[in-house]
CSV table of C-alpha atoms and ligand atoms in Angstrom, one decimal:
chain,number,residue,atom,x,y,z
A,54,MET,CA,0.4,11.0,-33.9
A,55,ARG,CA,-1.2,14.7,-34.1
A,56,ASP,CA,-4.0,15.2,-32.2
A,57,PHE,CA,-6.8,14.7,-34.7
A,58,ASP,CA,-10.4,13.8,-33.4
A,59,ALA,CA,-12.6,13.2,-36.4
A,60,GLY,CA,-15.6,12.8,-34.4
A,61,GLN,CA,-14.5,16.4,-33.1
A,62,LEU,CA,-14.6,18.2,-36.1
A,63,ALA,CA,-17.5,16.5,-37.8
A,64,LEU,CA,-20.5,18.5,-38.0
A,65,PRO,CA,-23.0,17.4,-34.9
A,66,GLY,CA,-25.9,16.6,-37.0
A,67,ILE,CA,-23.6,13.9,-39.2
A,68,ARG,CA,-21.9,12.2,-36.0
A,69,GLN,CA,-25.3,11.3,-34.5
A,70,LEU,CA,-26.3,8.8,-38.2
A,71,GLN,CA,-25.7,5.4,-38.5
A,72,PRO,CA,-24.6,4.1,-41.7
A,73,TYR,CA,-27.6,3.1,-43.9
A,74,GLN,CA,-28.0,-0.7,-43.7
A,75,ALA,CA,-28.0,-2.3,-47.2
A,76,GLY,CA,-29.9,-5.4,-48.0
A,77,LYS,CA,-26.9,-8.6,-47.4
A,78,PRO,CA,-25.4,-8.4,-50.7
A,79,ILE,CA,-25.0,-12.2,-52.7
A,80,GLU,CA,-21.3,-12.2,-52.4
A,81,GLU,CA,-20.9,-12.0,-49.1
A,82,LEU,CA,-23.3,-14.5,-48.7
A,83,GLU,CA,-21.8,-16.9,-50.6
A,84,ARG,CA,-18.4,-16.2,-49.0
A,85,GLU,CA,-19.6,-16.1,-45.2
A,86,LEU,CA,-21.6,-19.4,-45.2
A,87,GLY,CA,-20.2,-20.7,-48.6
A,88,LEU,CA,-23.3,-21.6,-50.3
A,89,THR,CA,-24.5,-21.2,-53.8
A,90,ASN,CA,-27.6,-21.1,-55.2
A,91,ILE,CA,-28.5,-18.1,-52.8
A,92,VAL,CA,-31.9,-16.2,-53.3
A,93,LYS,CA,-31.9,-12.2,-52.4
A,94,LEU,CA,-35.5,-11.0,-52.0
A,95,ALA,CA,-34.0,-8.2,-49.3
A,96,SER,CA,-33.5,-4.9,-51.5
A,97,ASN,CA,-36.9,-4.7,-53.4
A,98,GLU,CA,-35.1,-5.5,-57.3
A,99,ASN,CA,-36.9,-6.4,-60.3
A,100,PRO,CA,-36.4,-10.3,-60.3
A,101,LEU,CA,-36.9,-10.0,-64.0
A,102,GLY,CA,-33.4,-8.5,-64.0
A,103,VAL,CA,-32.5,-5.9,-67.0
A,104,SER,CA,-34.7,-6.3,-70.0
A,105,PRO,CA,-33.2,-6.8,-73.0
A,106,MET,CA,-33.4,-3.9,-74.6
A,107,VAL,CA,-31.8,-1.9,-72.1
A,108,GLN,CA,-28.9,-4.7,-72.4
A,109,LYS,CA,-28.1,-3.8,-76.1
A,110,ALA,CA,-28.5,-0.2,-75.5
A,111,LEU,CA,-26.1,0.1,-73.0
A,112,SER,CA,-23.8,-2.2,-74.6
A,113,GLU,CA,-23.5,-0.3,-77.9
A,114,LYS,CA,-22.3,2.6,-75.5
A,115,VAL,CA,-19.7,1.6,-73.9
A,116,SER,CA,-17.7,2.0,-76.3
A,117,SER,CA,-18.2,6.3,-76.3
A,118,LEU,CA,-17.8,6.1,-72.3
A,119,ALA,CA,-14.5,8.1,-72.7
A,120,ARG,CA,-16.5,11.3,-73.4
A,121,TYR,CA,-18.7,13.1,-70.1
A,122,PRO,CA,-22.5,12.6,-70.5
A,123,ASP,CA,-24.9,14.8,-71.4
A,124,ALA,CA,-24.7,17.3,-68.1
A,125,ASN,CA,-28.9,18.4,-68.8
A,126,GLY,CA,-29.6,15.0,-69.8
A,127,PHE,CA,-31.6,16.1,-72.6
A,128,TYR,CA,-33.1,13.4,-74.4
A,129,LEU,CA,-34.1,12.0,-70.8
A,130,LYS,CA,-35.5,14.8,-69.7
A,131,SER,CA,-37.8,15.2,-72.8
A,132,ALA,CA,-38.9,12.0,-72.5
A,133,LEU,CA,-39.9,12.2,-69.2
A,134,ALA,CA,-40.9,15.2,-70.0
A,135,ASP,CA,-43.4,13.7,-72.8
A,136,LYS,CA,-44.4,10.7,-70.7
A,137,TYR,CA,-46.1,13.3,-68.1
A,138,ASN,CA,-47.0,16.0,-70.1
A,139,VAL,CA,-44.9,18.6,-68.1
A,140,LYS,CA,-42.1,21.0,-68.9
A,141,VAL,CA,-38.3,19.7,-69.7
A,142,SER,CA,-37.9,22.3,-67.4
A,143,GLN,CA,-39.9,20.2,-64.4
A,144,VAL,CA,-37.8,17.2,-64.7
A,145,THR,CA,-34.7,17.0,-62.1
A,146,LEU,CA,-32.6,14.0,-63.0
A,147,GLY,CA,-30.5,11.9,-60.2
A,148,ASN,CA,-28.2,9.6,-59.1
A,149,GLY,CA,-30.9,7.5,-58.3
A,150,SER,CA,-33.9,8.8,-56.7
A,151,ASN,CA,-32.5,9.1,-53.1
A,152,ASP,CA,-30.0,11.9,-54.9
A,153,VAL,CA,-33.6,14.1,-55.5
A,154,LEU,CA,-34.4,14.1,-52.2
A,155,GLU,CA,-30.9,14.6,-51.1
A,156,LEU,CA,-31.0,17.6,-53.3
A,157,LEU,CA,-34.1,18.5,-52.7
A,158,ALA,CA,-33.5,18.7,-48.5
A,159,ARG,CA,-30.3,20.7,-48.9
A,160,THR,CA,-32.0,23.0,-51.1
A,161,TYR,CA,-34.4,23.4,-49.0
A,162,VAL,CA,-34.2,23.1,-45.4
A,163,SER,CA,-32.0,24.7,-42.9
A,164,ALA,CA,-30.6,23.4,-39.6
A,165,GLN,CA,-33.7,25.7,-38.0
A,166,ASN,CA,-36.5,23.8,-40.1
A,167,GLU,CA,-38.2,20.3,-39.3
A,168,VAL,CA,-38.8,17.9,-41.7
A,169,ILE,CA,-42.0,15.6,-41.1
A,170,PHE,CA,-42.5,12.1,-42.0
A,171,SER,CA,-43.7,9.0,-40.5
A,172,GLN,CA,-42.7,6.2,-38.2
A,173,HIS,CA,-41.8,3.3,-40.6
A,174,ALA,CA,-41.1,5.4,-43.2
A,175,PHE,CA,-38.0,5.0,-45.7
A,176,VAL,CA,-34.9,5.7,-43.9
A,177,VAL,CA,-33.4,8.1,-45.9
A,178,TYR,CA,-35.9,10.8,-45.0
A,179,PRO,CA,-34.1,11.5,-41.6
A,180,LEU,CA,-30.4,10.5,-42.6
A,181,VAL,CA,-31.0,13.8,-45.4
A,182,THR,CA,-32.9,15.4,-42.3
A,183,LYS,CA,-30.2,15.2,-39.9
A,184,ALA,CA,-27.2,15.4,-42.2
A,185,ILE,CA,-28.2,18.9,-42.8
A,186,GLY,CA,-28.4,19.4,-38.9
A,187,ALA,CA,-32.7,19.9,-39.4
A,188,THR,CA,-35.1,18.5,-36.7
A,189,PRO,CA,-37.0,15.2,-37.6
A,190,VAL,CA,-40.0,15.0,-36.7
A,191,ALA,CA,-41.5,11.0,-37.1
A,192,VAL,CA,-45.2,10.7,-36.7
A,193,PRO,CA,-46.4,8.0,-35.1
A,194,ALA,CA,-47.7,5.3,-37.8
A,195,VAL,CA,-51.2,4.3,-37.5
A,196,ASP,CA,-52.0,0.4,-38.9
A,197,TYR,CA,-48.3,0.9,-40.1
A,198,GLY,CA,-49.4,3.8,-42.4
A,199,HIS,CA,-48.9,7.5,-43.1
A,200,ASP,CA,-51.5,9.4,-40.2
A,201,LEU,CA,-51.9,12.3,-42.2
A,202,ASP,CA,-53.9,14.6,-39.9
A,203,ALA,CA,-51.2,13.8,-37.2
A,204,MET,CA,-48.6,15.3,-39.9
A,205,LEU,CA,-50.8,18.1,-40.7
A,206,THR,CA,-51.2,18.9,-36.8
A,207,ALA,CA,-47.5,18.3,-36.3
A,208,ILE,CA,-46.8,21.4,-39.2
A,209,ASN,CA,-45.1,24.7,-37.7
A,210,ASP,CA,-43.8,27.5,-38.7
A,211,ARG,CA,-40.1,26.1,-39.1
A,212,THR,CA,-41.4,23.3,-40.5
A,213,ARG,CA,-40.3,22.9,-44.3
A,214,MET,CA,-40.5,19.9,-46.1
A,215,ILE,CA,-42.8,16.8,-45.4
A,216,PHE,CA,-42.3,13.2,-47.1
A,217,ILE,CA,-44.6,11.1,-47.8
A,218,ALA,CA,-43.6,7.6,-49.6
A,219,ASN,CA,-46.8,6.0,-51.0
A,220,PRO,CA,-46.6,3.4,-51.1
A,221,ASN,CA,-44.5,3.5,-48.3
A,222,ASN,CA,-41.4,1.3,-47.6
A,223,PRO,CA,-41.1,-1.2,-46.1
A,224,THR,CA,-44.6,-1.4,-44.9
A,225,GLY,CA,-46.0,-0.9,-48.5
A,226,THR,CA,-48.9,0.7,-47.3
A,227,PHE,CA,-50.9,3.2,-49.6
A,228,ILE,CA,-53.0,6.5,-49.3
A,229,ALA,CA,-56.0,6.7,-51.9
A,230,SER,CA,-55.8,9.3,-54.4
A,231,ASP,CA,-58.5,12.0,-52.4
A,232,VAL,CA,-57.2,11.3,-49.4
A,233,LEU,CA,-54.2,12.1,-50.2
A,234,HIS,CA,-55.5,15.5,-52.6
A,235,ALA,CA,-57.1,16.7,-49.5
A,236,PHE,CA,-54.3,16.5,-47.6
A,237,LEU,CA,-52.2,18.6,-49.9
A,238,ALA,CA,-54.5,20.9,-49.7
A,239,LYS,CA,-54.4,21.3,-46.3
A,240,VAL,CA,-50.5,22.1,-46.1
A,241,PRO,CA,-49.4,25.3,-46.0
A,242,ALA,CA,-47.6,26.9,-48.9
A,243,HIS,CA,-44.2,27.4,-46.8
A,244,VAL,CA,-44.1,23.5,-46.3
A,245,LEU,CA,-42.4,21.3,-49.1
A,246,VAL,CA,-44.2,18.6,-49.7
A,247,VAL,CA,-42.1,16.0,-51.4
A,248,LEU,CA,-43.5,12.6,-52.5
A,249,ASP,CA,-41.8,9.7,-53.2
A,250,GLU,CA,-43.5,7.4,-56.0
A,251,ALA,CA,-40.4,4.7,-55.8
A,252,TYR,CA,-43.2,2.1,-56.4
A,253,TYR,CA,-45.9,3.9,-58.2
A,254,GLU,CA,-45.7,1.2,-61.5
A,255,TYR,CA,-46.8,-1.7,-59.1
A,256,VAL,CA,-49.8,0.5,-57.8
A,257,ALA,CA,-52.8,-0.8,-60.1
A,258,GLU,CA,-54.1,1.8,-62.7
A,259,ALA,CA,-57.0,2.6,-61.1
A,260,GLU,CA,-55.8,3.4,-57.2
A,261,ARG,CA,-53.0,5.6,-58.8
A,262,ALA,CA,-52.7,9.5,-58.1
A,263,PRO,CA,-52.5,11.7,-61.3
A,264,SER,CA,-50.0,12.9,-58.6
A,265,ILE,CA,-47.4,14.9,-61.2
A,266,GLN,CA,-50.7,16.6,-62.5
A,267,TRP,CA,-51.8,18.1,-59.1
A,268,ILE,CA,-48.2,20.2,-59.3
A,269,GLU,CA,-50.0,22.8,-61.3
A,270,LYS,CA,-52.5,23.7,-58.6
A,271,PHE,CA,-49.9,22.3,-55.7
A,272,PRO,CA,-46.5,23.9,-56.6
A,273,ASN,CA,-45.2,23.3,-53.3
A,274,LEU,CA,-45.6,19.7,-54.4
A,275,VAL,CA,-42.7,17.6,-55.5
A,276,VAL,CA,-43.1,13.9,-56.6
A,277,SER,CA,-39.7,11.5,-57.0
A,278,ARG,CA,-39.3,8.3,-59.0
A,279,THR,CA,-37.4,5.6,-60.1
A,280,PHE,CA,-35.8,3.2,-62.8
A,281,SER,CA,-34.6,1.0,-59.4
A,282,LYS,CA,-37.6,-0.9,-58.5
A,283,ALA,CA,-40.0,-1.8,-61.5
A,284,TYR,CA,-37.2,-1.0,-64.4
A,285,GLY,CA,-35.1,-3.2,-63.3
A,286,LEU,CA,-31.9,-0.7,-62.9
A,287,ALA,CA,-31.1,-0.8,-59.5
A,288,GLY,CA,-27.5,-1.0,-59.7
A,289,LEU,CA,-27.1,2.4,-62.4
A,290,ARG,CA,-28.5,4.5,-60.0
A,291,ALA,CA,-31.2,6.8,-62.1
A,292,GLY,CA,-34.2,8.3,-60.8
A,293,TYR,CA,-35.8,11.9,-61.2
A,294,ALA,CA,-37.9,14.7,-59.2
A,295,ILE,CA,-40.8,16.3,-61.0
A,296,SER,CA,-41.5,19.6,-59.8
A,297,HIS,CA,-42.6,23.2,-60.2
A,298,PRO,CA,-39.6,24.5,-62.5
A,299,ALA,CA,-38.4,27.0,-59.8
A,300,VAL,CA,-37.8,24.0,-57.8
A,301,ALA,CA,-36.0,22.3,-60.6
A,302,ASP,CA,-34.3,25.0,-61.4
A,303,LEU,CA,-32.8,25.6,-57.9
A,304,MET,CA,-32.3,21.6,-56.9
A,305,ASN,CA,-30.5,22.2,-60.5
A,306,ARG,CA,-27.7,25.1,-59.2
A,307,ILE,CA,-26.4,22.8,-56.3
A,308,ARG,CA,-26.0,19.1,-58.0
A,309,GLN,CA,-23.4,17.7,-59.3
A,310,PRO,CA,-23.1,18.7,-62.9
A,311,PHE,CA,-23.0,14.8,-63.9
A,312,ASN,CA,-25.1,13.4,-61.2
A,313,MET,CA,-26.5,11.1,-63.9
A,314,ASN,CA,-23.8,9.1,-66.0
A,315,GLU,CA,-23.8,8.1,-69.3
A,316,LEU,CA,-25.0,4.2,-68.9
A,317,ALA,CA,-28.0,5.5,-66.5
A,318,LEU,CA,-28.8,7.8,-69.0
A,319,THR,CA,-28.6,5.4,-71.7
A,320,ALA,CA,-30.6,2.8,-69.6
A,321,ALA,CA,-33.6,4.8,-68.6
A,322,MET,CA,-34.2,5.7,-71.8
A,323,ALA,CA,-33.8,2.5,-73.2
A,324,ALA,CA,-36.3,1.6,-70.3
A,325,LEU,CA,-38.8,4.4,-70.9
A,326,GLN,CA,-39.4,2.5,-74.2
A,327,ASP,CA,-39.6,-1.6,-73.4
A,328,GLU,CA,-43.6,-1.4,-72.1
A,329,ASP,CA,-43.9,-4.7,-72.5
A,330,PHE,CA,-40.9,-5.1,-70.1
A,331,LEU,CA,-42.9,-3.2,-67.3
A,332,GLN,CA,-45.8,-5.1,-67.7
A,333,ARG,CA,-43.8,-8.4,-67.5
A,334,SER,CA,-42.7,-7.2,-64.0
A,335,VAL,CA,-45.9,-5.9,-62.7
A,336,ALA,CA,-47.4,-9.0,-63.8
A,337,LEU,CA,-44.9,-10.9,-62.0
A,338,ASN,CA,-45.1,-9.1,-58.6
A,339,ARG,CA,-49.0,-9.1,-58.9
A,340,GLU,CA,-48.0,-13.2,-58.8
A,341,GLY,CA,-46.0,-13.6,-56.7
A,342,MET,CA,-47.5,-11.2,-53.8
A,343,ALA,CA,-50.4,-13.6,-54.4
A,344,GLN,CA,-48.0,-16.1,-54.1
A,345,LEU,CA,-46.4,-14.9,-51.0
A,346,VAL,CA,-50.1,-14.0,-49.2
A,347,ALA,CA,-51.3,-17.1,-49.9
A,348,PHE,CA,-48.7,-18.9,-47.7
A,349,CYS,CA,-49.0,-16.5,-44.9
A,350,GLU,CA,-52.7,-16.9,-44.6
A,351,HIS,CA,-52.0,-21.0,-45.0
A,352,GLN,CA,-50.0,-20.5,-42.1
A,353,GLY,CA,-51.6,-18.2,-40.4
A,354,LEU,CA,-49.2,-15.0,-40.3
A,355,ASN,CA,-50.4,-11.7,-40.1
A,356,PHE,CA,-48.7,-9.4,-42.8
A,357,ILE,CA,-49.0,-5.4,-44.1
A,358,PRO,CA,-51.2,-4.9,-47.0
A,359,SER,CA,-48.6,-4.2,-49.6
A,360,HIS,CA,-49.2,-1.8,-52.5
A,361,GLY,CA,-44.9,-2.6,-53.5
A,362,ASN,CA,-42.9,-5.2,-54.8
A,363,PHE,CA,-42.2,-6.7,-50.8
A,364,LEU,CA,-44.2,-7.6,-48.5
A,365,THR,CA,-43.5,-7.5,-45.0
A,366,ILE,CA,-44.1,-10.5,-42.5
A,367,GLU,CA,-44.7,-10.1,-38.9
A,368,VAL,CA,-43.3,-13.7,-37.7
A,369,GLY,CA,-42.9,-12.6,-33.8
A,370,ASN,CA,-40.0,-11.9,-31.0
A,371,ASN,CA,-37.6,-14.1,-32.8
A,372,ALA,CA,-37.5,-12.2,-36.4
A,373,GLU,CA,-33.4,-11.8,-35.7
A,374,GLU,CA,-32.5,-15.2,-35.2
A,375,LEU,CA,-35.4,-16.0,-38.4
A,376,TYR,CA,-33.9,-13.7,-40.4
A,377,ASN,CA,-30.2,-15.0,-39.7
A,378,LYS,CA,-31.9,-19.1,-40.2
A,379,LEU,CA,-33.4,-18.1,-43.7
A,380,LEU,CA,-29.3,-16.8,-44.0
A,381,HIS,CA,-28.0,-20.1,-43.5
A,382,LYS,CA,-30.7,-22.2,-45.7
A,383,GLY,CA,-29.6,-19.4,-48.0
A,384,VAL,CA,-32.8,-17.0,-48.6
A,385,ILE,CA,-31.3,-13.6,-48.0
A,386,VAL,CA,-34.8,-11.3,-46.7
A,387,ARG,CA,-34.4,-8.3,-45.3
A,388,PRO,CA,-34.8,-7.5,-41.1
A,389,VAL,CA,-36.4,-3.7,-39.9
A,390,THR,CA,-35.9,-3.7,-36.6
A,391,GLY,CA,-34.4,0.2,-37.8
A,392,TYR,CA,-38.0,1.1,-38.8
A,393,GLU,CA,-39.5,0.1,-35.6
A,394,LEU,CA,-40.8,-3.1,-36.9
A,395,PRO,CA,-38.8,-5.6,-34.5
A,396,ARG,CA,-41.2,-8.2,-35.4
A,397,HIS,CA,-41.5,-8.0,-38.8
A,398,LEU,CA,-39.4,-9.2,-41.8
A,399,ARG,CA,-39.9,-7.7,-45.1
A,400,VAL,CA,-39.1,-10.1,-48.0
A,401,SER,CA,-39.0,-8.7,-51.6
A,402,ILE,CA,-41.1,-10.6,-54.7
A,403,GLY,CA,-39.4,-12.7,-56.2
A,404,LEU,CA,-39.7,-15.3,-59.3
A,405,GLU,CA,-42.1,-18.2,-58.4
A,406,SER,CA,-38.8,-20.2,-58.2
A,407,GLU,CA,-37.7,-17.9,-55.5
A,408,ASN,CA,-40.4,-16.5,-53.5
A,409,GLN,CA,-41.2,-21.1,-53.2
A,410,THR,CA,-37.6,-21.7,-51.8
A,411,PHE,CA,-38.2,-19.1,-49.5
A,412,ILE,CA,-41.7,-20.4,-48.5
A,413,ASP,CA,-40.3,-23.8,-48.6
A,414,ALA,CA,-37.3,-22.5,-46.0
A,415,MET,CA,-39.8,-21.1,-43.9
A,416,ILE,CA,-41.5,-24.1,-43.5
A,417,ALA,CA,-38.5,-26.0,-43.0
A,418,ILE,CA,-37.5,-23.7,-40.3
A,419,ALA,CA,-41.1,-24.1,-38.2
A,420,ASN,CA,-40.4,-27.7,-38.4
A,421,GLU,CA,-37.1,-27.6,-36.8
A,422,LYS,CA,-38.4,-26.5,-33.7
B,553,PLP,C1,-35.9,1.7,-53.6
B,553,PLP,C2,-36.9,3.5,-52.8
B,553,PLP,C3,-36.4,4.2,-53.8
B,553,PLP,C4,-35.7,4.5,-54.7
B,553,PLP,O1,-34.1,4.8,-54.5
B,553,PLP,P1,-33.3,4.9,-55.6
B,553,PLP,O2,-32.3,5.9,-54.9
B,553,PLP,O3,-34.1,5.7,-56.7
B,553,PLP,O4,-32.7,3.9,-55.6
B,553,PLP,C5,-36.9,5.4,-52.8
B,553,PLP,N1,-37.6,5.6,-52.1
B,553,PLP,C6,-38.3,4.6,-51.5
B,553,PLP,C7,-39.1,4.4,-49.8
B,553,PLP,C8,-37.4,3.3,-51.5
B,553,PLP,O5,-37.7,2.1,-51.5
């Protein structure tokens, strides 16, 4: 054997990374425990599944998959530009919005830079920061949410990027539009603000920030959104960023030429046209959220009020044990210890019956004691 040390040779920033912890797949739990009828409320997926219009468009596309996709995603970019009243040159497509978050970091952040995000914020921000060898700056949260004033104070000459998740995952906290606008006005021009709006469609219309319109005034603002959540396409990987055209131009130079595959492009186009599916998804989420909130209130469980498609519930010191007990009852939720929330579990909003299965399992476990 050669004396080969894979770890020693790797970049220091990459050596210290922990692999991303995904929600447990249904098949894995089936295999491990021999259970059927498993309910997965662990990855904030759309419980309505895939829109029938999207399914039709996908099946029609399968026969032409021998061809490369359109490297520029012309139709999807045009559709998004129309929808948001921006130029096509402002749109960057990604293999999921995680891809555009990484592209942004790779385009702008060097090992000498600092990247600011909030405690309890989405794990991909520290991940992409550390992978580059840059310095992550996690600003302590206030009431589980972003402390924007403290984030402003954390800015220095080395700061190059701030990630804001609104609503945030895994807490569901939300920053009001006027507060966010005031924050953006104070961020200096050498810092890019990446506003991750993966759950935008779930936010009540009256509360949504006109964030994309703000780009004209704040060219250092980038807004990312996804087809993974309300549009029900998590398995395909389709996301995008809207930015100043110069930012998009640079991101497009480093992305892989076909970073959004043909099925993802096709599905995203069809999904944009199925407004009815989107509305049903949002309405179902509202009802399911009320169902879980009512359960928590009835049981006297604290929860973090959420603007997303999930609810993070304070279950106490035995969160890990409760997670495992729920698994044995065929319910997969998400532990959030890795987010410095060791006393909480995150539960995605499912169908009414799935939410009820979770509620029944929680009650059964409480009664076992
Ligand atoms: C789910 C999620 C995303 C979306 O990731 P995709 O790569 O588009 O699937 C982005 N940001 C946050 C905060 C999320 O929770």
